[in-house]
XYZ file of C-alpha atoms in Angstrom:
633
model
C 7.323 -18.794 -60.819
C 6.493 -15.249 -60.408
C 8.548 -13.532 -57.528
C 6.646 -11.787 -54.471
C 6.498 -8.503 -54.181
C 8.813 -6.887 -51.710
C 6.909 -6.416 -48.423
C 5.534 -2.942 -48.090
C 6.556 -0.499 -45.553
C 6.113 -1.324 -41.153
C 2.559 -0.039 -40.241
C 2.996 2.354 -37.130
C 1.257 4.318 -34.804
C 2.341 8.046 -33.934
C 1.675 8.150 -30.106
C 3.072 10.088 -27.223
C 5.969 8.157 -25.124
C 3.692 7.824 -22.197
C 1.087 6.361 -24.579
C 3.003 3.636 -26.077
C 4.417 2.374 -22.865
C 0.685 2.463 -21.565
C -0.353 0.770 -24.595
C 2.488 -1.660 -24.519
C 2.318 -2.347 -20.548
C -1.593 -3.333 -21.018
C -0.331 -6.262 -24.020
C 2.124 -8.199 -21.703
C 1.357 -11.255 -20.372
C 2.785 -14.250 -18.130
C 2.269 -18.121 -18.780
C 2.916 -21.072 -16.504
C 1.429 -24.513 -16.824
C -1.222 -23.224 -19.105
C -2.339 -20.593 -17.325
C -2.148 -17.115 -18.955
C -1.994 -13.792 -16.619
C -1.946 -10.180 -16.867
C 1.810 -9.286 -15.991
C 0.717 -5.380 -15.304
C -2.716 -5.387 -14.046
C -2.942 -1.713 -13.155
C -1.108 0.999 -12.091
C -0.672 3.112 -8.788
C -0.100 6.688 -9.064
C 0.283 9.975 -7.306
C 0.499 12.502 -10.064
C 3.017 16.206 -10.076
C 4.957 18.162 -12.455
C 6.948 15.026 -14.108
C 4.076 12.476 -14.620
C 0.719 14.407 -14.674
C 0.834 15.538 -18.053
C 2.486 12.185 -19.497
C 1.498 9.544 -17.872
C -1.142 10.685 -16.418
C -2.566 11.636 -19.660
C -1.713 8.178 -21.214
C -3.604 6.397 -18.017
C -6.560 8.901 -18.297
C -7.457 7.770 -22.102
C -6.722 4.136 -21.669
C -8.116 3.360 -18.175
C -9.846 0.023 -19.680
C -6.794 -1.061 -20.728
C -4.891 -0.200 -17.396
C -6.782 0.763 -14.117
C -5.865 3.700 -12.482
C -5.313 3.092 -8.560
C -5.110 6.300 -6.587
C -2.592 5.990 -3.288
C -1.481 8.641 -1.208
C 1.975 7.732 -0.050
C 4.356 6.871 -3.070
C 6.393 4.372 -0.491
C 3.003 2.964 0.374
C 1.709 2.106 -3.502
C 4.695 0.125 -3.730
C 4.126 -2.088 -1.008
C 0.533 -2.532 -1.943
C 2.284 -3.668 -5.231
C 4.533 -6.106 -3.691
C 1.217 -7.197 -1.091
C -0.580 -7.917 -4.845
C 2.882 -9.902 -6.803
C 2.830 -11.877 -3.777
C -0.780 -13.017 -3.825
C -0.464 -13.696 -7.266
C 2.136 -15.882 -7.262
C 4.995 -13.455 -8.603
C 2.840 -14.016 -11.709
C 1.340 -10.891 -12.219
C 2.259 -7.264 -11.075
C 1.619 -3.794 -10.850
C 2.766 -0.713 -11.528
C 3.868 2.526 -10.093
C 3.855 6.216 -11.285
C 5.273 9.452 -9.106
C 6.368 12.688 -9.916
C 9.923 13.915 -10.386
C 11.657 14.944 -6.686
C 9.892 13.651 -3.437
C 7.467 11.297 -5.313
C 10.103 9.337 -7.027
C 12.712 9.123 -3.713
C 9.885 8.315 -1.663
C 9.901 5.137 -4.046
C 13.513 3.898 -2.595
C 12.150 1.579 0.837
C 9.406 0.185 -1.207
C 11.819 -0.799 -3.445
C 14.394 -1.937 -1.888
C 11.374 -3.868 0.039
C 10.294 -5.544 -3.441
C 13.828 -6.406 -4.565
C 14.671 -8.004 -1.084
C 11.774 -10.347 -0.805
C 12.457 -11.156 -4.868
C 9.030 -9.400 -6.020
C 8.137 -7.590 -8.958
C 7.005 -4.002 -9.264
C 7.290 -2.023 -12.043
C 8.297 1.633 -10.831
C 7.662 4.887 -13.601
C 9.195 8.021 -11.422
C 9.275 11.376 -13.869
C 12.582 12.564 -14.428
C 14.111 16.195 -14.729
C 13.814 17.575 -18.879
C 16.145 15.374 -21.154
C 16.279 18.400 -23.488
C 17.345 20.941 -20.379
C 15.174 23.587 -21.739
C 15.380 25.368 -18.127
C 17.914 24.072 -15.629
C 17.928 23.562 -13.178
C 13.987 22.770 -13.186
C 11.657 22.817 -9.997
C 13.275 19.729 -7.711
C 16.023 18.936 -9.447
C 18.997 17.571 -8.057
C 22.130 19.096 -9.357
C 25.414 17.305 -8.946
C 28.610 19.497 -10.227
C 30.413 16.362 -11.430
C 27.767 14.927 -13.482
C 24.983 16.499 -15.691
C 22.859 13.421 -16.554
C 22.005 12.561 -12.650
C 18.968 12.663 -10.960
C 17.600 11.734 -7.589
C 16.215 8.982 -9.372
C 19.781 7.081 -9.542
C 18.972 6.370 -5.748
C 16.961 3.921 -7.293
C 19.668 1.937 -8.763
C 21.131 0.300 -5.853
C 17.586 -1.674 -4.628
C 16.203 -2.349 -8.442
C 17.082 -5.127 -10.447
C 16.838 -3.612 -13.554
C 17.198 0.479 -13.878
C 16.913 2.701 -17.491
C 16.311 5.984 -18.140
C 14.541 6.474 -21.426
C 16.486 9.851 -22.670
C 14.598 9.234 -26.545
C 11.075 8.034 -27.768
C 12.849 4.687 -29.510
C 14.945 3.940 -26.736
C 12.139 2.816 -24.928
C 11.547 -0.085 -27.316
C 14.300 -2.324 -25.568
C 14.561 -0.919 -22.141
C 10.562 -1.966 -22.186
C 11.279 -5.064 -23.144
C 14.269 -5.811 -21.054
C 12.176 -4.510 -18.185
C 9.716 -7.424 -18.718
C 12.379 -10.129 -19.039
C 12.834 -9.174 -15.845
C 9.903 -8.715 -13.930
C 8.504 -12.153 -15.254
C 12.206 -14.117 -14.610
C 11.186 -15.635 -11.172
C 15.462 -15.678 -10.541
C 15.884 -12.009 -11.603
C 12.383 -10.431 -10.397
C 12.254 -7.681 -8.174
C 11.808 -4.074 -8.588
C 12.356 -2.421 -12.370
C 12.778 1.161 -12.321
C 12.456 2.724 -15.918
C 12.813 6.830 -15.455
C 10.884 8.880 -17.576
C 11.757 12.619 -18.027
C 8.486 14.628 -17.961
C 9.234 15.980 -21.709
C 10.327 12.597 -23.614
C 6.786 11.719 -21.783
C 4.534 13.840 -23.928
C 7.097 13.484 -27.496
C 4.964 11.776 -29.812
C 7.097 8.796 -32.135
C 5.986 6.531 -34.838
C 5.924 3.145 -33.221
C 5.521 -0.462 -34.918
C 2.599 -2.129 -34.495
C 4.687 -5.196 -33.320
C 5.629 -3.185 -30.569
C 1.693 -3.343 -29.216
C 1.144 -6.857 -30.054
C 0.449 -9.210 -27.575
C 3.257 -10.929 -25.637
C 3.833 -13.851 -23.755
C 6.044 -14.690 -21.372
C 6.606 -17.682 -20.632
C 7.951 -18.915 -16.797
C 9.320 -22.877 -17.082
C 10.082 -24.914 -14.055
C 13.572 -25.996 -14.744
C 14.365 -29.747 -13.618
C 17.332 -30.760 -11.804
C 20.502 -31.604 -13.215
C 20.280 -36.027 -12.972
C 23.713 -35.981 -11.721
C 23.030 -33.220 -9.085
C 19.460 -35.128 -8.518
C 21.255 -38.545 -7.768
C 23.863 -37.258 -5.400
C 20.967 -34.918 -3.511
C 19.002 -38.483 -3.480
C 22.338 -40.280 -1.803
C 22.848 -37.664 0.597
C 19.546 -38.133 2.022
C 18.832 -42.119 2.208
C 22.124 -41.988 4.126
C 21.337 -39.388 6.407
C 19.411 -40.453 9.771
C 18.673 -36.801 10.762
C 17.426 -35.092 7.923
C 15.419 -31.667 7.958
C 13.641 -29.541 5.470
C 13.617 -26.005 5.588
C 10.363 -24.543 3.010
C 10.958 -20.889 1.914
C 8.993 -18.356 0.684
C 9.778 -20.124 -2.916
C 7.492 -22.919 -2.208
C 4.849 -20.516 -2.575
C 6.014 -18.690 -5.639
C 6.304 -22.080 -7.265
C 3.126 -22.900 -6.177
C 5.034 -26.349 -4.647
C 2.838 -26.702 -1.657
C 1.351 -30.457 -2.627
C 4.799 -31.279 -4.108
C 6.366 -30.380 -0.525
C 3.256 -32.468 1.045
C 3.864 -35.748 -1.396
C 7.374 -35.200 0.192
C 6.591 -35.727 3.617
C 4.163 -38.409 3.528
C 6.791 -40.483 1.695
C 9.982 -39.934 3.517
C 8.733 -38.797 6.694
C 11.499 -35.662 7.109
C 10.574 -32.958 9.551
C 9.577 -29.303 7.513
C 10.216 -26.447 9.444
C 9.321 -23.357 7.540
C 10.902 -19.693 7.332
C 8.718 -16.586 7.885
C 8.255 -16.329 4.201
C 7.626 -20.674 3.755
C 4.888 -20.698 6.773
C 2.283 -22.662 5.277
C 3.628 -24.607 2.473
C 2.338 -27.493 5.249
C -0.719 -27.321 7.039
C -0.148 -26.707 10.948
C -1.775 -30.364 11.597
C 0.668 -32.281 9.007
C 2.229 -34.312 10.907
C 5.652 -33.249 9.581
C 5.150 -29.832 10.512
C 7.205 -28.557 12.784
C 6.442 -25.033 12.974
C 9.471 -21.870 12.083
C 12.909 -21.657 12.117
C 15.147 -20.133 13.452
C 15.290 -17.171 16.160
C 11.289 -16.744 15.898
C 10.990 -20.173 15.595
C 9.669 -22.857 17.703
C 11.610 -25.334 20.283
C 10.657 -27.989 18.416
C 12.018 -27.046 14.596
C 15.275 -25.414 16.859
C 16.329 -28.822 18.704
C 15.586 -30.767 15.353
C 18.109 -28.052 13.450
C 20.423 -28.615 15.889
C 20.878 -32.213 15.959
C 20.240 -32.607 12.128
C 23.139 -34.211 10.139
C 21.237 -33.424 6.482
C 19.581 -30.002 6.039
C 17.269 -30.026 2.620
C 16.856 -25.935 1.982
C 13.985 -25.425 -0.567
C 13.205 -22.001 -2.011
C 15.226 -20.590 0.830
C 17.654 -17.579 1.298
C 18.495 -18.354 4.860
C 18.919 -15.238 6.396
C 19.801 -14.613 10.019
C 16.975 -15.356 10.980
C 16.489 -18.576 9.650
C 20.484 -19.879 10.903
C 20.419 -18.098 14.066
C 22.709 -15.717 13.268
C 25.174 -18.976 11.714
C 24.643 -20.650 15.697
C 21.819 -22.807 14.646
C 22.825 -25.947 12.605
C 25.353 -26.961 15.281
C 25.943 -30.645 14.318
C 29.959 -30.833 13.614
C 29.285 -33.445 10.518
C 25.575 -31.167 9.342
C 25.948 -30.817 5.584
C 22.840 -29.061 2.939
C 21.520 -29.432 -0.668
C 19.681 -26.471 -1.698
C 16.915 -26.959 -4.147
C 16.517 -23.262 -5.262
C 16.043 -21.607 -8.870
C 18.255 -19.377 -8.383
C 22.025 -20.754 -8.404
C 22.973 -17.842 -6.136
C 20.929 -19.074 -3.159
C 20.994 -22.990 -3.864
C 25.046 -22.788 -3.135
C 25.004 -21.006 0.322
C 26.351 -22.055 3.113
C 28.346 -24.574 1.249
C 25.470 -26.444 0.306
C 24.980 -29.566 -2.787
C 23.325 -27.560 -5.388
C 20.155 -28.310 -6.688
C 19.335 -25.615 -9.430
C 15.791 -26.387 -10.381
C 11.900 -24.979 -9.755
C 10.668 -26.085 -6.853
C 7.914 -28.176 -7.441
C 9.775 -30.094 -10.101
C 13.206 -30.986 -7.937
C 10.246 -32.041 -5.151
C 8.297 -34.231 -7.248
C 12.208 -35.320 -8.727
C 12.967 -35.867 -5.036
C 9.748 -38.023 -3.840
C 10.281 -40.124 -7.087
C 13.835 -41.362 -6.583
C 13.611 -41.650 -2.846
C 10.748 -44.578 -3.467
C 10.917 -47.061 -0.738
C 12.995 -44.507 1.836
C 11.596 -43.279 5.016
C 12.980 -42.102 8.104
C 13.366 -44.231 10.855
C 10.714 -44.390 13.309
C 12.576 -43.364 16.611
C 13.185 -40.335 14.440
C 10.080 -39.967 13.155
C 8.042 -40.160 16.643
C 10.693 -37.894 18.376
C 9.654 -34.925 16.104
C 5.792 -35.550 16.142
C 5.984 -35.989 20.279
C 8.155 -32.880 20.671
C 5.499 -30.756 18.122
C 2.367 -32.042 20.114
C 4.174 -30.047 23.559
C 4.778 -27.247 21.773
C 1.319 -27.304 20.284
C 0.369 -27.517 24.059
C 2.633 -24.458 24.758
C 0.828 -22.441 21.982
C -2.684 -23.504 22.928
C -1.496 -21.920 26.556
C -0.427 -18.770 24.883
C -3.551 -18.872 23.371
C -5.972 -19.055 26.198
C -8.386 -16.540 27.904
C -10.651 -17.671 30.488
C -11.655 -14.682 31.580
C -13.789 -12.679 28.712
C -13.871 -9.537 31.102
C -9.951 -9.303 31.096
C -7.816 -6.942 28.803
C -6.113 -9.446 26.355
C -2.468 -9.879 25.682
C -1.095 -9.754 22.390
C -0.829 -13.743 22.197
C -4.937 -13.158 23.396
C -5.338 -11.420 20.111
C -3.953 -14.131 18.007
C -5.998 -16.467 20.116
C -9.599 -15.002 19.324
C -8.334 -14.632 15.453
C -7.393 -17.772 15.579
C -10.596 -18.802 16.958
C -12.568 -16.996 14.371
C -10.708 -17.763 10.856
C -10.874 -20.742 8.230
C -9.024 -21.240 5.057
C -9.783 -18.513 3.374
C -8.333 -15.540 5.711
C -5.324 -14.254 4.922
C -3.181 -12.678 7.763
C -0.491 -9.423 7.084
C 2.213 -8.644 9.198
C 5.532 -7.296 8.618
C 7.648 -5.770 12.141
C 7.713 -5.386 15.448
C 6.319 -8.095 18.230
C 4.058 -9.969 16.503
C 6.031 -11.501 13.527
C 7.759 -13.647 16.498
C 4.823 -14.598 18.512
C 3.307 -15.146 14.460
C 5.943 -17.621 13.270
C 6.392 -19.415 16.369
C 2.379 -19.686 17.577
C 0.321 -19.305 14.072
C -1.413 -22.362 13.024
C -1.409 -21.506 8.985
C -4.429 -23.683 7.308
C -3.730 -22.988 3.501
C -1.508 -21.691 1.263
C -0.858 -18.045 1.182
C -2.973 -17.446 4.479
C 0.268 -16.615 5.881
C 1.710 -12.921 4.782
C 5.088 -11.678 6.360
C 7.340 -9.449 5.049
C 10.511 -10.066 6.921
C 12.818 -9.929 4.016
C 13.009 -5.929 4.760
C 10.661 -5.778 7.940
C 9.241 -2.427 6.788
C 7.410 -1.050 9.328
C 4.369 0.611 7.863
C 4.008 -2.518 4.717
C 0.916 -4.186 6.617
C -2.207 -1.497 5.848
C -1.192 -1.064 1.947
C -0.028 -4.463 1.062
C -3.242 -5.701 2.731
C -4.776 -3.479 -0.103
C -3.298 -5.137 -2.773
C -3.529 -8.628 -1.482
C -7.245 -8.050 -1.192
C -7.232 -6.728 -4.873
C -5.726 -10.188 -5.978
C -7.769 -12.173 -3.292
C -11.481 -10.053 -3.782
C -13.631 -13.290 -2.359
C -10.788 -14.132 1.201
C -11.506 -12.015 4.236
C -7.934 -10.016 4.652
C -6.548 -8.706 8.482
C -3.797 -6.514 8.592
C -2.142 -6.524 12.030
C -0.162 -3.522 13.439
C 1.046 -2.253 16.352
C 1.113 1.125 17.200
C 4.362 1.917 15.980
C 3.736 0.825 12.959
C 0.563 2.075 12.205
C 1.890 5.744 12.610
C 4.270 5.158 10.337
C 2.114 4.947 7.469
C -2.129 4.861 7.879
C -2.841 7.319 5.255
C -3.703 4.026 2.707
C -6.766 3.775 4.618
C -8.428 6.928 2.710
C -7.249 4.885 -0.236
C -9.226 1.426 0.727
C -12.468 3.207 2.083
C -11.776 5.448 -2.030
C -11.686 1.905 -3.461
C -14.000 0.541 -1.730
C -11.410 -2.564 -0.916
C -12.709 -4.259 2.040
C -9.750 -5.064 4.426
C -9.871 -5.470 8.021
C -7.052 -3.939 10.515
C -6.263 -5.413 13.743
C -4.676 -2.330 15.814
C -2.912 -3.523 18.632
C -1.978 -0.477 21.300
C 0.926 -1.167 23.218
C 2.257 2.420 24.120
C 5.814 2.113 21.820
C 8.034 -0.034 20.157
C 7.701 -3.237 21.672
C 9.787 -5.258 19.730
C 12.749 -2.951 19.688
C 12.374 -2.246 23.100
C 12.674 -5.271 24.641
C 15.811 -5.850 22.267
C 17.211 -2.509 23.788
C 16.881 -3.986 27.368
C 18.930 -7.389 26.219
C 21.454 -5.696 24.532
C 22.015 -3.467 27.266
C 20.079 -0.237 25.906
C 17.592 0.058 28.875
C 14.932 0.681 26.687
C 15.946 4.106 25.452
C 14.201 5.785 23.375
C 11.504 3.166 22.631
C 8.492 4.350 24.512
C 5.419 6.849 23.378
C 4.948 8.066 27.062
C 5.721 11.285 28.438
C 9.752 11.963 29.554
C 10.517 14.236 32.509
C 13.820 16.128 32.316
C 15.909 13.536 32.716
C 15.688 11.792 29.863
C 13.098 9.134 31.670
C 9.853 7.615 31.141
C 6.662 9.250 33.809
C 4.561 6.490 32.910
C 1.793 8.405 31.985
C 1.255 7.246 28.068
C 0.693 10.138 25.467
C -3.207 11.848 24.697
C -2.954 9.912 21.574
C -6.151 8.167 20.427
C -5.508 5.718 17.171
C -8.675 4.495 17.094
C -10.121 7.823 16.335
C -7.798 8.413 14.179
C -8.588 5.639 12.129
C -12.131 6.585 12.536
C -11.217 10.196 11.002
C -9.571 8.271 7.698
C -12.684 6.637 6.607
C -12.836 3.304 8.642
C -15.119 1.595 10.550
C -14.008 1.594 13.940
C -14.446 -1.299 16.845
C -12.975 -1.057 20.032
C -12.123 -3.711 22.097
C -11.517 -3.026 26.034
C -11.751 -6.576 27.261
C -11.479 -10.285 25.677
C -15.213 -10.879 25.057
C -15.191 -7.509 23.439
C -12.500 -8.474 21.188
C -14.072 -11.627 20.044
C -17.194 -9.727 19.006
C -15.189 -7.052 16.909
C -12.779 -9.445 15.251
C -16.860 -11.503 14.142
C -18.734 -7.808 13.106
C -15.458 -6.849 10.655
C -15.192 -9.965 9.327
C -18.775 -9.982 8.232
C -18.322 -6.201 7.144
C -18.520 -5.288 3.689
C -16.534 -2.268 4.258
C -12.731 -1.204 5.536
C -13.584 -1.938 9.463
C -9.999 -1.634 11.947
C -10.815 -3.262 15.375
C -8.738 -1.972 17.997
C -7.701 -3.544 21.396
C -5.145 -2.040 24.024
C -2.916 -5.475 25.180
C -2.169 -6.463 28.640
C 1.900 -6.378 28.792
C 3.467 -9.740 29.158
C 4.714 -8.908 32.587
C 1.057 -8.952 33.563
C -0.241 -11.931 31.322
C 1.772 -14.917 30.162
C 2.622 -14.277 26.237
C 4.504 -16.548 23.552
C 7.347 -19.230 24.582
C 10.582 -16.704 24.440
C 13.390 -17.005 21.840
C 14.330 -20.117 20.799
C 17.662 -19.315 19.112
C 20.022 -16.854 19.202
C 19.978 -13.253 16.710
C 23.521 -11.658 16.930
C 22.903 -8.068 17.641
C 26.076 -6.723 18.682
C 26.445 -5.468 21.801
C 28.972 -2.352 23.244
C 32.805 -4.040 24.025
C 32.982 -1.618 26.896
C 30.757 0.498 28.568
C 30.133 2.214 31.784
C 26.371 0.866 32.932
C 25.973 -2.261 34.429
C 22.783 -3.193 32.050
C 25.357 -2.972 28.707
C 28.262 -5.032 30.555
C 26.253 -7.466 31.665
C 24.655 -7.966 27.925
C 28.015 -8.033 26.636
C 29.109 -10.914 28.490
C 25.559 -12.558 26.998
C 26.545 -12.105 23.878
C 30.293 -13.062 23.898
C 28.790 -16.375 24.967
C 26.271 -16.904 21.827
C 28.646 -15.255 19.837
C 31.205 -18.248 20.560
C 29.104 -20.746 18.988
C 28.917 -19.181 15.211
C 30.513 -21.283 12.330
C 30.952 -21.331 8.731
C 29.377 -24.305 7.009
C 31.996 -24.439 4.252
């Protein structure tokens, strides 16, 4: 037998850093049930000294490999990231590229935003010289106790997985490690790898393996049998059972498991912001949110419930009521989460699985178990009167009146079919949302409320739209939040992405100002009206005219003075082919009846002592909510 020859040297490629990791980013590749996806489908950027020449070089020659999106807020491209990993199912991603300084600290909300709500972006911020040639260099951030710190280490904290690649072959596993992560639905979130602007532009020899193609691969864990048959035993003997659906029935794509579910066992879903829609609003186990912008009927099942099934949830605030929600003294949970950290809260039975497979687990070994019927036509009367409630919230018999807000969400509502997808992520209209939406498929409903960024809506609508080309997208904003960040509309009308913005104009921050006046604050300092001397409001609102400002960013512009006016705008930009904002000034609720109020409590603390009557009498409010909080141990 003659022996092989030995095998011949590695073939490599001698390419810049900034190359490679192009090169590299454009091979990787996610797989569940079959289906095969792009993990990094393009890349945002705002190029400066730091990533022009490295990056931005790498991006320039390979732009068939990895499209180039231009943004013009760094903060902003990474929530049009996050808008785009949650269309697509957490299965596919982009990335994003800023210069050293500003660019790459203007990365931290978006972030922090991503890592939150359990997203993945990939973020590239340029870093100061890793061979100090010059220091300090232009923007960098010089810390006497430490020479190998940059402003980039803000970035630490709010990623899930940080590097900074100080040599060529270092980037070979911090690569690597950074796609473990992005694609591991428990450990996704934002990955920050930091690339200083001259290991950028160092050419290396790299392995060819290092360009092949790679897949990976995102199972759906089962449950544990022994964990399975006591979550099964804890809900045939419970006789008040509710489900809570979380944003990860989405991710998991779970939404006909969840449905199987219900029509075998009858239990009540109520959803959190992130869960609306993993049931259709006219299931009839659909009970609307929970929680403090939930609805009465989801709140008085929550509080009576002796079993609480969690699935996919992180049950924030929120979602418990700030711990004052689930009020039954013998309530007990079972989480079914994929992450162990979440599926143990509030001393739950942990079910450590993928959602859709501990559901379909779930229906299969409750065969034969249903609630009982008293139970079971409680809920469904108590959801038809609030459906009643919401259908007055809803109406506007007069098409010659200024709308309210609730008005608004009427004539959408009115207008929309499956296919529309709706953006929202602060302010007002994420409670009247949750509580009065009626979501009709999966994914129409998108709320960030994880971080409630104010400014998310206009350039996550552009990347939801860039995973969702063929469904009609609406941002919705308020006032407030539009000026916190429109500038992404030069970037959709650049792009040519076709999303349509519902600009509500309210005069201030309505949310947070009518939270001041509970808590006692008197509104201060939540108004955009003119102040006399004194520190108060003249009632005369500000010269400030959004709509033309929208107009003078690229966008078709619609106003809307009265109701019949609205319902013609919200028709024209929906059969638009172009970035079209319609824009409506609201009737105040004072004026105009508006959504059912809080149905649960939200503990914002209140001042122990204070001199004005408004915070006193607030205080003694909250003392009395505050009372009712537990630990579910």
């Amino acid at each position: 037998m003659t022996a092989k020859p030995p095998p011949g040297p590695s073939r490599t490629r001698r390419l810049t850093v900034a190359q490679a990791l192009v090169e590299f980013l454009a091979h990787q590749y996610t797989e569940r049930d079959g289906r095969r996806h792009r993990l990094i489908n393009a890349c945002w950027g705002i190029f400066g000294h730091g990533n022009v020449a490295g990056i931005g070089q790498a991006l320039l020659e390979s732009q068939d490999a990895l499209p180039y999106l231009q943004g013009r807020n760094e903060q902003a491209m990474v929530h049009a990231a996050v808008g785009y990993a949650r269309q697509s199912d957490r299965l596919s991603a982009h990335a994003v590229t800023t210069s050293i300084g500003p660019g790459a600290t203007n990365l931290v909300t978006g972030a922090a935003l991503a890592t939150v709500n359990r997203l993945p972006v990939l973020l590239l911020p340029g870093d100061a010289f890793a061979t100090r040639p010059a220091d300090p260099v232009l923007q960098q951030l010089e810390v006497p106790y430490a020479g190998d710190v940059s402003v980039n280490d803000a970035l630490r904290p709010v990623s899930r997985y940080f590097d900074r690649v100080h040599r060529p072959e270092a980037l070979i596993p911090a690569a690597l490690q950074a796609m473990r992560v992005l694609a591991d639905p428990v450990e996704t979130g934002a990955v920050t790898l930091a690339l200083p602007q001259d290991v950028q532009a160092e050419a290396y020899d790299w392995p060819e393996e290092f360009f092949a193609d790679r897949v990976w691969r995102i199972a759906r864990p089962a449950p544990d049998p022994d964990a399975l048959a006591a979550a099964v035993h804890a809900l045939r003997t419970a006789r008040r059972p509710l489900l809570i659906a979380g944003g990860g029935v989405h991710h998991s794509e779970a939404e006909d498991a969840l449905r199987a579910f219900a029509d075998r066992t009858g239990i009540p879903v109520a959803s959190t912001q992130a869960g609306k829609g993993s049931l259709r609003h006219d299931h009839p186990a659909d009970i609307g949110g929970i929680g403090h912008t939930g609805t009465a009927t989801a709140a008085a099942l929550a509080r009576e419930a002796d079993l609480v099934l969690g699935v996919g949830t992180r049950y924030t605030d929120f979602t418990t009521a700030s711990a004052t929600l689930f009020a039954a003294p013998e309530v007990r949970f079972v989480n079914l989460n994929i992450a162990s950290f979440d599926s143990h809260k509030l001393g739950a039975h942990a079910l450590v699985a993928d959602a859709r497979a501990g559901l379909e687990a779930l229906t299969e070994a409750l065969s034969g178990h249903r609630v009982e019927a008293a139970y079971e036509a409680g809920y469904r009367t108590a959801k038809a009167d609030w459906e009643a409630r919401v259908d007055a919230a809803y109406a506007a018999d007069d098409a010659s009146a200024r709308p309210s807000q609730t008005q608004v969400l009427g004539a959408l509502d009115a207008l929309v079919d499956d296919t529309d997808i709706l953006l929202n992520a602060a302010g007002s209209l994420p409670a009247d949302l949750h509580k009065l939406w009626r979501a009709r498929s999966r994914r129409q409903y998108h709320l960030e409320y994880g971080y409630s960024c104010m400014g998310y809506e206009i350039p996550a609508a552009i990347g939801v739209r860039l995973a969702a080309p063929d469904r009609p997208v609406w941002a919705l904003v308020g006032d407030g939040t539009y000026l916190m960040n429109p500038t992404e509309i030069v970037t959709a009308v650049q792009e040519g992405v076709n999303i349509n913005l519902v600009l509500i104009q309210n005069h201030g921050y309505a949310s947070i100002g009518g939270l001041s006046q509970q808590t006692g604050g008197e509104r201060f300092g939540t108004d955009y009206r003119f102040r006399a001397a004194d520190g108060t409001y003249t009632g005369a609102p500000l010269p400030v005219d959004l709509a033309a400002n929208a107009a003078s960013l690229g966008m078709e512009v619609l106003r809307a003075a009265t109701v019949g006016e609205l319902r013609a705008a919200l028709a024209t930009a929906r059969a638009t082919n172009r970035p079209t904002c319609v824009y409506v000034e609201t009737e105040t609720a004072d004026t105009v009846p508006g959504a059912p109020g809080a149905q649960a409590w939200w503990d914002v603390p209140v001042a122990e002592t204070a001199t004005r009557p408004a915070a006193v009498a607030a205080r003694a409010v909250y003392d009395r909510h505050a009372a009712g909080r537990r630990r579910h141990l």
